[in-house]
Amino acid sequence: MRRCFSHALCGLADDGVVAIPREDLSTLIDQVRETADAKFGDYSGTMAMGLAKKAGRKPRELAVEIITRLARSPEFAAIFEPPGDPVGPGFINVTVRADALSAAVLAACRDARFGVPIVADPETVVIDFSSPNVAKPMHVGHIRSTVIGDALARILAFRGHRTITDNHLGDWGTQFGMILWGWKRFGDEAAFATDPTAELGRIYRTVRKLTDGKPDELSADLGLADLAAKYPDAGREVLLETARLHEGDAENKALWERFMPACLADIEKIYRRLDVTFDHRLGESFFHPFLAFVVEDLQQKGLARESRGAIGVFLDGDDKPPFLVRKADGAFLYATTDLATIQWRLAHWKPDRILYVVDHRQGQHFDQLFQTARRWGLGDVDLVHVAFGTVLGDDGRPFKTRAGDTVGLESLLDEGVERALAVVATDDAMATDERQRVATTVGIGAIKYADLSQNRTTDYVFSFDKMLQLTGNTAAYMQYAVARVEGVLEKGGIDRETLRRSATEILLADPKERALALEIMRFGEVLEDVEADYRPNLLTAWLFDLAACYSSFYDALPILKASEPERASRLALCDLTGRVLRQGLELLGIGTVRKM
RNA sequence: GCGCCCGUAGCUCAGUUGGAUAGAGCAUGGGAUUUCUAAUCCCAGGGUCACUGGUUCGAGUCCAGUCGGGCGUACCA
C-alpha cells in the first residue's frame, strides 16, 4: 500500500518541484508507515518535512502539493480515502478505503500467496550459515546461525529470490588436527565403535584443555594434569598434525576419511530435528585445492606480502594487523579458505549477494575479508555479514552447564521437547503419540522463536521458562492461535476450499474485523522490511500483533453463531488468518498443529 | 592502547534508519466465562531512554565528550 505514494513523488520530481534523486525514492516510500495511533488514520507519510528542508520550502506547503498529487492519482484514489490537510508540521495521514480493504482481503483469500507480490528484480542470493566444526558436537553456539540463516533463506525464497544455501563446514582446520593428535595418543577403538561422535567429542574436549586450558582447569582434573605433564608440547604438535593432513599425509587422510561420515551423520540428525536443509555442504576441505592459488595470486598482484614469516594483506597500513592468508609454517588459514570460497561461488553460482550469518565477534574478520575481496577484483557482489549476538545464561554470562561446559545442542532440544510435553500434557483426551508430536513441534518451535524474536544484533538470555510460556510473544501463543482457527473450522464442519470459492464479500463493519484485515494485508510490507535489514524479529513482532488481533476479534465476535452474511465473511477471515499465521511461522521454520 | 557493539519500566526485550503522548510480554492489581479452545480477552499502575553538551520545526535514534559493560585486536575458526 505504501507503493501508492510513489506515483505522486515521481510526479513531483518530474515537474521539478523538488529534486528527488531516483535512488532516494524507495527510502522516501519506506517512510510511509503505519501510524502510531489509529486516530491519525492507517498510514502516515513524513517525507514532506525532510524534503522541504532540502528544497528550502515550507513543509506544510510541500505536504499540500504531495496531497494534491496523491488525490489526483487514480491508483491512490482506488485504495485510500481522499487525504485531508497535512497535520502538525506536515504529516500526511491517509486511511484505507473500506471497499478497497474488503476487496484486497477477498483476493487474498483466493490467492496462494495472500496477495504478497514477488520481488520486481529477483536476485541470486547465497546464504552461508550454521557452519559447525564437524570434529566437535554441535552446541548452543550454533543455534543462532542455524535458525536465523534458515529463516532468512525461507523468507528470501518466498519473496521470489533465487536462494542457494550452503553449509560451510569446518572439516579441515586445527580442530581436526586436535582430534588426529589425540586419537593417536589416547583414542579408544572400542568407544569409537560404540558411539563414534561421543568418543571424538571426548578427544576434542581433552585436547582443547591441554592446548589452551587455563592452569586451574588443568589442575582440577588429575588425569588431565598427567597428560599435560606427558605432552608439554601438545599445542605445537597439534598444528603439526593439521599441517600433515593438509600436505596429504596418508595416515591422517585415512583417519579423516574414517571420522567424517560419523561426524556428518551426527550433524544431519540435528538438522532433521530442526527441519533445516541445505542446497550444498561445501566445507573447508572442498576448497583446499584452491588455497595455494589464492596466496600466489594475491602476491602476484601485489596485494599480499611476506611479514614475520607469514603472508598477509596489509589493509590499513604497515602498522595495523594484516589479513593473514598463510602462516609462517606454511599452513593456510580460514581467511584463505573464505577468499577461495568467494571466488568459487562467484564462478559457479554468479550470485548478486552473499550473506554470512555468523557471530558478531567475527566482524573484523569479515571487514578484512570483504575489503580484500574487493581489492582482489572479485566482482560487484554484495557481501553482507549478518551478525548476531551471543547466547547468554540467566547469569548474563555465556550459556554454560553448571559444570561449566558448553551446552550440547542435542540435549538442548531434548530438554525443550521434554518441557513442552509437561505443558501440553494437561489434556488427557490426546493420545500419547499425538501428544509427543505436539510437544516436539511446540518445544522446537519455542527454541527457534525465542531466538528469532530477538533483535539479532544483541546478545540474548536463553530461558526455557520464558520461551515456553503460553502467553506473550512466544511460539506457543502463535501455535495456539492457529489451533483455535482450526478448531472453529473443524467444529463448523467447514470445507475450506468451498469457503474460499463461495465467499463473495468480506464485511468489515466492526473495528475488530477491520483491524484484523488491515493487519493481514501488511504481510508483504513486513517481509520487505525483514529483508531490508535481515531481521526476522520484525516478522515475529508482526505475527504476534496479528495473533493478538485475531484473539481480540475471536473473543468479541461470534463466528459460527453469527447470521449470514457475517458468518461467511468471518469464517473467510478465520481461514485467511490461520493460513497467513501458518505461512509466517513456516517462513521462520516453525511448525503448527491442529490441536493443542 | 586502538577498533566494533551495547546501556530504554522490577525482569526480558521492541522502538520501522530523525516523527506525533517512548511501546510489548512477564510480574503486580482489577474485571470478563449460559456462547465457537479462558492456553483467551478488556482495564490500570509502573520511565530523568546511563550522564553532559551540540545539530533543528522535532532526538531514545545523528555528532562530540564522560561513566559503565561486552567483544575483538598477527599466524584458532
XYZ file of C-alpha atoms (C1' of nucleotides) in Angstrom:
673
model
C 0.000 0.000 0.000
C 2.978 2.213 0.606
C 3.765 1.956 -3.051
C 0.802 4.143 -3.963
C 2.825 7.115 -2.817
C 5.451 6.535 -5.443
C 3.437 8.000 -8.336
C 2.857 11.259 -6.558
C 6.515 11.553 -5.628
C 7.638 10.760 -9.164
C 5.296 13.455 -10.330
C 6.914 15.945 -8.004
C 10.335 15.038 -9.278
C 9.299 15.176 -12.919
C 7.643 18.550 -12.505
C 10.818 19.853 -10.985
C 9.016 20.953 -7.826
C 11.721 19.302 -5.774
C 14.790 17.453 -6.884
C 14.411 13.834 -5.835
C 17.191 11.533 -6.986
C 15.719 8.282 -8.280
C 17.695 6.199 -5.810
C 16.201 8.123 -2.881
C 12.681 7.348 -3.955
C 12.479 3.963 -2.295
C 13.726 5.286 1.034
C 11.060 8.001 0.861
C 8.432 5.403 0.212
C 9.785 3.440 3.136
C 8.931 6.491 5.204
C 5.293 5.661 4.689
C 4.499 3.796 7.864
C 1.519 2.572 9.799
C 0.526 5.257 12.249
C 1.380 5.173 15.929
C -2.210 5.927 16.823
C -5.372 4.914 14.989
C -6.746 8.440 15.290
C -4.170 9.522 12.687
C -5.505 7.062 10.147
C -3.863 3.893 8.839
C -0.708 5.110 7.141
C 1.363 8.198 7.582
C 3.901 9.845 5.312
C 6.608 12.058 6.803
C 8.561 12.816 3.677
C 7.274 16.370 3.277
C 9.258 17.645 6.277
C 12.544 16.209 5.142
C 12.111 17.230 1.530
C 11.090 20.756 2.469
C 14.318 21.288 4.319
C 16.395 20.294 1.304
C 14.274 22.315 -1.123
C 14.043 25.342 1.125
C 10.249 25.191 1.124
C 7.704 25.309 3.887
C 6.913 21.719 4.928
C 3.178 22.195 5.077
C 3.146 23.809 1.659
C 5.031 20.874 0.198
C 2.760 18.426 2.015
C -0.219 20.100 0.361
C 1.481 19.653 -3.038
C 2.037 15.976 -2.377
C -1.524 15.561 -1.172
C -2.884 17.243 -4.279
C -0.932 14.847 -6.461
C -1.970 11.868 -4.380
C -5.596 12.828 -4.712
C -5.218 13.109 -8.494
C -3.595 9.687 -8.818
C -6.195 7.070 -9.777
C -4.052 4.356 -8.233
C -4.106 6.166 -4.907
C -7.779 7.046 -5.024
C -8.691 3.421 -5.604
C -7.160 2.408 -2.282
C -7.254 5.400 0.047
C -9.875 7.881 1.163
C -9.213 11.385 -0.141
C -6.470 12.710 2.139
C -7.218 15.645 4.435
C -4.987 18.599 5.179
C -1.479 17.928 6.493
C -1.327 17.567 10.260
C 1.196 19.210 12.569
C 4.424 20.182 10.845
C 3.470 18.242 7.709
C 2.307 14.699 8.363
C 0.283 13.218 5.539
C -2.195 10.855 7.095
C -4.249 8.524 4.992
C -6.958 5.985 5.613
C -7.573 2.853 3.599
C -10.974 2.744 1.903
C -13.326 0.165 3.331
C -14.230 -1.253 -0.082
C -10.564 -1.486 -1.126
C -9.609 -3.296 2.081
C -12.514 -5.644 1.738
C -11.646 -6.408 -1.885
C -7.974 -6.938 -1.016
C -8.878 -9.443 1.711
C -11.206 -11.301 -0.609
C -8.454 -11.520 -3.223
C -6.005 -12.731 -0.581
C -8.448 -15.473 0.439
C -8.286 -16.862 -3.082
C -4.557 -16.378 -3.553
C -1.940 -18.939 -2.573
C 0.410 -16.060 -1.732
C -2.186 -13.991 0.176
C -1.610 -11.088 -2.183
C 2.083 -10.876 -1.330
C 3.892 -9.869 -4.535
C 7.064 -11.428 -5.917
C 10.008 -9.011 -5.856
C 10.358 -6.982 -9.037
C 14.018 -7.842 -9.549
C 14.831 -11.306 -8.183
C 18.455 -11.823 -7.227
C 20.608 -14.851 -6.721
C 21.471 -14.898 -3.035
C 23.917 -17.279 -1.395
C 23.238 -17.787 2.293
C 26.131 -19.179 4.269
C 25.014 -20.298 7.699
C 25.322 -22.827 10.531
C 28.869 -23.884 9.566
C 29.694 -26.069 12.562
C 33.041 -27.690 13.186
C 32.491 -31.320 12.427
C 35.102 -32.518 14.881
C 33.081 -31.444 17.897
C 29.434 -31.900 18.813
C 27.149 -29.029 17.876
C 26.424 -26.825 20.843
C 24.238 -23.914 21.827
C 26.542 -21.530 19.976
C 25.387 -22.943 16.656
C 21.715 -22.408 17.204
C 21.505 -18.756 16.226
C 23.329 -19.032 12.937
C 21.329 -22.127 12.022
C 17.922 -20.782 12.972
C 18.394 -17.221 11.678
C 20.075 -18.364 8.474
C 17.355 -20.898 7.739
C 14.615 -18.326 8.368
C 16.265 -15.752 6.107
C 16.671 -18.356 3.372
C 12.988 -19.275 3.589
C 11.878 -15.626 3.599
C 14.069 -14.592 0.676
C 12.916 -17.586 -1.336
C 9.275 -16.752 -0.605
C 9.921 -13.190 -1.738
C 10.975 -14.643 -5.062
C 14.751 -14.603 -4.919
C 16.863 -17.489 -6.157
C 18.440 -18.679 -2.930
C 21.379 -21.020 -2.543
C 22.045 -22.262 0.962
C 25.479 -23.566 1.769
C 26.787 -25.096 4.975
C 30.450 -24.141 5.082
C 31.521 -26.985 7.370
C 34.641 -26.656 9.468
C 36.031 -30.010 8.433
C 39.657 -29.226 7.787
C 41.067 -26.890 10.396
C 43.055 -27.077 13.587
C 40.204 -28.684 15.469
C 40.634 -31.714 13.235
C 44.347 -31.672 13.973
C 43.414 -31.892 17.634
C 41.361 -34.997 17.006
C 44.132 -36.613 14.974
C 46.730 -35.842 17.597
C 44.536 -37.041 20.459
C 43.361 -40.167 18.663
C 46.911 -41.310 18.064
C 47.803 -40.919 21.741
C 44.722 -41.916 23.701
C 41.998 -42.869 21.225
C 39.694 -45.674 22.318
C 38.763 -48.067 19.471
C 36.004 -49.755 21.469
C 34.419 -46.461 22.449
C 34.601 -45.257 18.842
C 32.856 -48.416 17.653
C 30.010 -47.887 20.126
C 29.483 -44.158 19.695
C 31.909 -42.503 17.301
C 30.968 -38.883 17.867
C 30.952 -39.244 21.642
C 34.495 -40.593 21.528
C 35.625 -37.871 19.123
C 33.977 -35.305 21.329
C 35.832 -36.637 24.354
C 39.124 -36.416 22.495
C 38.366 -32.916 21.277
C 37.499 -31.624 24.740
C 40.574 -33.189 26.293
C 42.958 -31.833 23.689
C 41.401 -28.410 23.773
C 42.006 -28.217 27.504
C 45.579 -29.428 27.038
C 46.385 -26.851 24.400
C 44.609 -23.751 25.636
C 43.175 -24.691 29.021
C 43.817 -22.447 31.978
C 46.171 -23.702 34.694
C 43.366 -24.187 37.216
C 41.358 -26.120 34.626
C 44.313 -28.490 34.226
C 44.993 -28.901 37.930
C 41.313 -29.579 38.648
C 41.495 -32.848 36.728
C 44.177 -35.321 37.771
C 44.112 -37.298 34.525
C 44.393 -34.099 32.582
C 47.318 -32.915 34.679
C 49.131 -36.172 33.925
C 48.573 -35.746 30.204
C 49.728 -32.170 30.375
C 52.941 -33.304 32.019
C 53.399 -36.074 29.478
C 52.807 -33.847 26.439
C 54.138 -30.409 27.272
C 54.333 -29.517 23.607
C 50.775 -30.525 22.686
C 49.847 -27.227 21.064
C 52.692 -27.304 18.579
C 52.216 -30.978 17.809
C 48.530 -30.434 17.059
C 49.418 -27.844 14.444
C 51.898 -30.313 13.010
C 49.156 -32.942 12.623
C 46.974 -30.356 10.908
C 49.792 -29.488 8.527
C 50.326 -33.181 7.753
C 46.667 -33.581 6.879
C 46.866 -30.617 4.536
C 50.009 -31.981 2.905
C 48.186 -35.192 2.095
C 49.800 -37.452 4.695
C 48.322 -40.907 4.063
C 47.673 -41.856 7.681
C 45.989 -38.580 8.589
C 43.962 -38.530 5.394
C 42.771 -42.078 6.103
C 41.740 -41.143 9.621
C 39.980 -38.051 8.300
C 38.031 -40.187 5.837
C 37.204 -42.608 8.600
C 35.950 -39.961 11.022
C 33.999 -37.790 8.609
C 30.931 -39.980 7.940
C 30.136 -40.328 11.623
C 30.586 -36.589 12.164
C 28.309 -35.756 9.250
C 25.651 -38.233 10.293
C 25.591 -36.700 13.747
C 25.156 -33.211 12.372
C 22.470 -34.317 9.916
C 20.492 -35.788 12.779
C 20.298 -32.345 14.395
C 19.269 -30.672 11.144
C 16.494 -33.210 10.696
C 15.150 -32.402 14.141
C 15.369 -28.699 13.405
C 13.843 -29.153 9.938
C 16.769 -27.326 8.372
C 18.111 -28.264 4.943
C 20.941 -27.078 2.727
C 21.404 -26.997 -1.015
C 25.134 -27.554 -0.552
C 27.589 -28.640 2.098
C 30.862 -27.409 0.684
C 33.152 -27.459 3.691
C 36.663 -26.128 4.110
C 38.180 -29.333 2.782
C 36.431 -28.794 -0.556
C 38.330 -25.563 -1.115
C 41.732 -26.859 -0.080
C 42.952 -27.400 -3.659
C 42.428 -23.707 -4.449
C 44.244 -22.189 -1.496
C 47.765 -22.129 -2.895
C 46.500 -20.227 -5.907
C 44.780 -17.628 -3.715
C 48.043 -16.781 -1.946
C 50.077 -16.805 -5.140
C 47.636 -14.602 -6.972
C 47.386 -12.110 -4.121
C 51.167 -11.918 -4.005
C 51.488 -11.598 -7.725
C 49.016 -8.744 -7.811
C 50.986 -7.017 -5.112
C 48.177 -7.265 -2.579
C 49.841 -9.684 -0.161
C 53.404 -9.828 1.042
C 55.627 -11.687 3.448
C 55.907 -10.432 7.020
C 57.416 -12.198 10.028
C 57.471 -15.380 8.029
C 53.741 -15.256 7.280
C 51.955 -13.844 4.243
C 49.226 -11.270 4.662
C 47.335 -8.413 3.059
C 48.049 -5.067 4.706
C 44.789 -3.190 4.500
C 45.271 -0.295 6.905
C 48.937 0.488 6.606
C 52.002 -1.358 7.764
C 51.490 -0.853 11.471
C 47.983 -2.350 11.635
C 47.494 -6.128 11.833
C 47.357 -7.583 8.334
C 44.855 -10.081 6.977
C 46.920 -13.255 7.110
C 46.443 -15.781 4.332
C 49.387 -18.066 5.096
C 51.085 -18.880 8.357
C 54.830 -18.972 8.924
C 54.682 -22.782 8.977
C 53.132 -22.764 5.506
C 49.598 -23.679 6.617
C 46.607 -21.749 5.317
C 44.038 -20.003 7.443
C 40.301 -19.585 7.303
C 40.907 -16.226 5.630
C 42.447 -18.123 2.730
C 39.557 -20.553 2.606
C 36.998 -17.764 2.746
C 38.643 -15.973 -0.173
C 38.777 -19.149 -2.214
C 35.146 -19.767 -1.330
C 34.028 -16.354 -2.555
C 35.909 -16.884 -5.779
C 34.423 -20.329 -6.296
C 30.885 -19.169 -5.548
C 31.164 -16.263 -7.965
C 32.463 -18.526 -10.705
C 29.869 -21.243 -10.215
C 26.765 -19.535 -8.879
C 27.109 -15.918 -10.078
C 25.334 -14.512 -7.030
C 24.238 -10.912 -6.607
C 24.575 -11.240 -2.840
C 26.304 -13.482 -0.341
C 25.056 -13.447 3.235
C 27.225 -14.714 6.074
C 25.136 -15.494 9.122
C 27.927 -15.509 11.654
C 28.632 -14.412 15.227
C 29.320 -10.653 15.621
C 32.710 -11.419 17.153
C 33.951 -12.175 13.675
C 33.054 -8.710 12.422
C 36.648 -7.683 11.978
C 37.430 -10.811 10.004
C 34.594 -10.068 7.603
C 35.567 -6.406 7.263
C 39.017 -7.545 6.209
C 37.695 -10.367 4.069
C 35.304 -8.111 2.144
C 37.935 -5.427 1.678
C 40.441 -7.951 0.397
C 37.888 -9.489 -1.939
C 37.097 -6.094 -3.430
C 40.766 -5.240 -3.927
C 41.279 -8.622 -5.453
C 38.661 -7.652 -8.017
C 36.141 -10.385 -7.364
C 33.265 -8.510 -8.949
C 30.470 -6.310 -7.652
C 28.740 -8.822 -5.464
C 27.102 -7.609 -2.246
C 28.924 -9.225 0.656
C 26.975 -8.968 3.886
C 27.912 -10.069 7.369
C 24.582 -10.807 9.049
C 25.941 -10.639 12.579
C 24.267 -11.772 15.774
C 24.965 -11.661 19.496
C 25.961 -14.293 21.997
C 23.583 -16.682 23.770
C 23.776 -15.980 27.491
C 22.613 -17.873 30.564
C 20.453 -16.449 33.357
C 23.573 -15.032 34.968
C 24.359 -12.880 31.943
C 27.432 -14.969 31.188
C 27.792 -17.120 28.050
C 25.367 -20.039 28.325
C 27.082 -22.983 30.057
C 26.095 -26.014 32.085
C 26.550 -25.863 35.841
C 29.809 -27.756 35.395
C 30.990 -25.002 33.066
C 30.819 -26.977 29.812
C 29.104 -25.643 26.724
C 25.595 -26.993 26.300
C 25.182 -29.600 23.575
C 22.547 -28.788 21.001
C 21.092 -32.280 21.129
C 20.400 -32.137 24.859
C 19.092 -28.609 24.497
C 16.459 -29.797 22.018
C 15.666 -32.779 24.247
C 15.012 -30.517 27.184
C 12.862 -28.164 25.103
C 10.646 -31.041 23.961
C 10.535 -32.555 27.427
C 9.434 -29.297 28.996
C 6.880 -28.740 26.246
C 5.474 -32.195 26.963
C 4.891 -31.217 30.574
C 2.985 -28.132 29.416
C 0.959 -29.906 26.733
C 0.223 -32.952 28.862
C -2.655 -31.322 30.702
C -5.112 -32.541 28.100
C -5.761 -36.232 28.775
C -8.002 -36.528 25.760
C -4.987 -36.555 23.496
C -3.367 -39.824 22.513
C 0.190 -40.358 23.703
C 1.823 -40.330 20.288
C -0.075 -37.240 19.234
C 0.926 -35.517 22.456
C 4.533 -36.374 21.736
C 4.215 -34.897 18.263
C 2.646 -31.727 19.591
C 5.362 -31.438 22.252
C 8.053 -31.758 19.596
C 6.516 -29.019 17.466
C 5.944 -26.761 20.455
C 9.324 -27.407 22.082
C 11.480 -26.961 18.982
C 9.296 -24.053 17.885
C 9.794 -22.353 21.246
C 13.568 -22.548 20.980
C 13.589 -21.187 17.451
C 11.018 -18.491 18.088
C 12.768 -17.184 21.193
C 15.891 -16.709 19.135
C 14.193 -15.192 16.096
C 12.029 -12.793 18.073
C 15.104 -11.141 19.499
C 16.858 -8.380 17.620
C 19.712 -10.444 16.213
C 22.407 -7.875 16.932
C 22.042 -8.063 20.697
C 23.094 -10.848 22.999
C 20.169 -12.820 24.275
C 19.372 -14.584 27.505
C 18.338 -18.179 26.990
C 15.476 -19.210 29.263
C 13.291 -22.284 28.850
C 10.807 -20.882 31.341
C 10.244 -17.767 29.279
C 10.209 -19.327 25.831
C 7.685 -21.975 26.815
C 5.234 -19.573 28.332
C 1.835 -19.909 26.744
C 1.139 -16.200 26.909
C 3.046 -13.344 25.413
C 5.255 -13.258 22.367
C 6.078 -16.958 22.165
C 5.763 -19.727 19.602
C 3.163 -21.491 21.734
C 0.857 -18.458 21.736
C 1.087 -18.275 17.962
C 0.600 -22.002 17.520
C -2.369 -21.819 19.846
C -3.941 -19.092 17.721
C -3.563 -21.352 14.681
C -5.087 -24.282 16.569
C -8.045 -22.120 17.560
C -8.667 -21.263 13.924
C -8.581 -24.966 13.106
C -10.965 -25.592 15.976
C -13.584 -23.184 14.672
C -13.458 -24.501 11.120
C -13.498 -28.098 12.268
C -16.358 -27.553 14.681
C -18.386 -25.881 11.965
C -17.606 -28.692 9.546
C -16.334 -26.100 7.117
C -14.707 -27.147 3.885
C -12.068 -24.523 3.356
C -11.896 -24.841 -0.429
C -15.623 -24.360 -0.734
C -15.484 -21.483 1.707
C -12.885 -19.663 -0.386
C -14.732 -20.251 -3.620
C -18.107 -19.218 -2.295
C -17.043 -16.164 -0.310
C -18.420 -13.171 -2.167
C -17.933 -10.292 0.229
C -15.796 -9.554 3.251
C -17.667 -7.390 5.735
C -15.524 -5.178 7.920
C -18.161 -3.223 9.798
C -16.760 -3.978 13.252
C -13.489 -2.206 14.202
C -12.036 -5.561 15.245
C -12.743 -7.039 11.836
C -11.213 -4.036 10.172
C -8.116 -4.093 12.388
C -7.588 -7.792 11.678
C -7.988 -7.286 7.936
C -5.571 -4.366 7.854
C -3.009 -6.339 9.828
C -3.228 -9.325 7.471
C -2.677 -7.083 4.474
C 0.632 -5.869 5.900
C 2.290 -9.286 5.387
C 4.120 -8.262 2.231
C 5.403 -4.996 3.699
C 6.730 -6.816 6.738
C 8.654 -9.327 4.625
C 10.085 -6.400 2.680
C 11.281 -4.835 5.949
C 12.722 -8.156 7.126
C 14.830 -8.440 4.008
C 15.964 -4.806 4.125
C 17.840 -5.393 7.372
C 17.870 -9.189 7.595
C 15.803 -9.033 10.754
C 13.411 -11.924 11.329
C 12.271 -10.327 14.591
C 10.161 -7.902 12.538
C 8.236 -10.920 11.277
C 7.736 -12.393 14.764
C 6.587 -8.998 16.069
C 4.033 -8.737 13.295
C 2.857 -12.334 13.771
C 2.337 -11.542 17.428
C 0.294 -8.447 16.541
C -1.705 -10.489 14.068
C -2.379 -13.278 16.564
C -3.398 -10.668 19.145
C -5.761 -9.037 16.615
C -7.275 -12.415 15.914
C -7.699 -13.281 19.600
C -9.377 -9.964 20.175
C -11.659 -10.467 17.158
C -12.405 -14.043 18.179
C -13.191 -13.006 21.725
C -15.570 -10.203 20.809
C -17.484 -11.508 17.810
C -19.476 -14.669 17.186
C -18.364 -16.572 14.130
C -20.186 -19.872 13.684
C -23.126 -18.470 15.557
C -23.320 -15.273 13.576
C -26.031 -14.971 10.982
C -25.379 -14.583 7.300
C -23.793 -12.757 5.622
C -21.482 -12.043 8.615
C -20.950 -15.738 9.220
C -19.428 -16.494 5.837
C -17.371 -13.330 5.926
C -15.947 -14.054 9.370
C -15.241 -17.656 8.515
C -13.288 -16.455 5.499
C -11.323 -14.120 7.781
C -10.595 -17.039 10.128
C -9.413 -19.228 7.299
C -7.183 -16.497 5.930
C -5.740 -15.599 9.345
C -4.922 -19.239 10.002
C -3.215 -19.660 6.649
C -1.224 -16.461 6.994
C -0.130 -17.309 10.533
C 0.891 -20.773 9.413
C 2.787 -19.382 6.438
C 4.519 -16.811 8.635
C 5.621 -19.460 11.103
C 6.731 -21.698 8.265
C 8.938 -18.895 6.972
C 10.576 -18.973 10.385
C 10.964 -22.746 10.203
C 8.334 -23.279 12.889
C 5.619 -25.912 12.592
C 1.995 -25.841 13.698
C -0.518 -28.385 14.997
C -4.234 -28.851 14.527
C -4.959 -29.301 18.195
C -3.100 -28.394 21.334
C 46.401 1.479 23.540
C 43.225 1.028 19.087
C 38.565 -0.759 16.786
C 33.395 -2.549 16.889
C 28.822 -3.210 19.754
C 25.696 -2.135 23.932
C 23.310 0.943 28.264
C 15.188 2.059 27.436
C 9.649 0.037 33.198
C 11.077 -4.538 38.897
C 12.669 -8.644 34.886
C 13.272 -9.975 29.435
C 13.166 -7.029 25.309
C 10.839 -3.773 20.889
C 11.363 1.019 19.129
C 10.321 0.778 11.365
C 17.272 4.413 9.911
C 15.135 11.948 12.724
C 8.470 11.948 13.607
C 3.099 12.944 16.794
C 1.668 11.372 24.086
C 8.711 6.085 24.224
C 5.774 0.548 23.387
C 5.124 -5.068 24.274
C 5.448 -9.521 27.179
C 6.382 -11.361 32.075
C 5.457 -9.950 37.063
C 1.696 -6.806 40.127
C -3.657 -5.046 40.882
C -8.773 -5.111 38.996
C -12.569 -7.053 35.613
C -14.962 -10.579 31.813
C -16.949 -17.315 31.074
C -25.498 -19.808 29.828
C -21.905 -18.711 23.875
C -17.066 -21.356 18.504
C -10.155 -23.925 22.608
C -10.303 -18.705 29.231
C -3.538 -21.809 26.806
C -8.108 -16.132 25.830
C -9.853 -11.074 26.149
C -10.543 -5.963 28.490
C -8.662 -2.170 32.034
C -4.933 0.044 35.482
C -0.320 1.344 37.823
C 4.814 1.332 36.618
C 10.162 5.719 32.747
C 15.399 11.629 34.311
C 15.608 6.383 27.377
C 23.411 5.862 31.683
C 25.246 11.260 32.057
C 26.624 16.203 29.794
C 26.604 19.352 25.808
C 25.564 20.136 20.449
C 22.855 19.880 15.462
C 16.794 21.540 14.236
C 10.405 22.623 13.413
C 11.304 17.864 16.091
C 16.487 13.456 19.236
C 15.765 7.007 22.607
C 17.541 7.470 17.355
C 22.505 11.846 14.464
C 27.505 14.476 16.361
C 31.237 15.348 20.499
C 32.692 14.138 25.321
C 32.154 11.414 30.183
C 30.859 6.992 33.055
C 29.680 1.757 32.993
C 29.597 -3.176 30.444
C 30.651 -6.814 26.351
C 33.609 -8.380 22.269
C 37.768 -8.206 19.022
C 42.731 -6.863 18.316
C 49.498 -11.417 13.557
C 49.834 -16.711 12.196
C 42.333 -20.854 16.031
C 37.704 -20.754 13.450
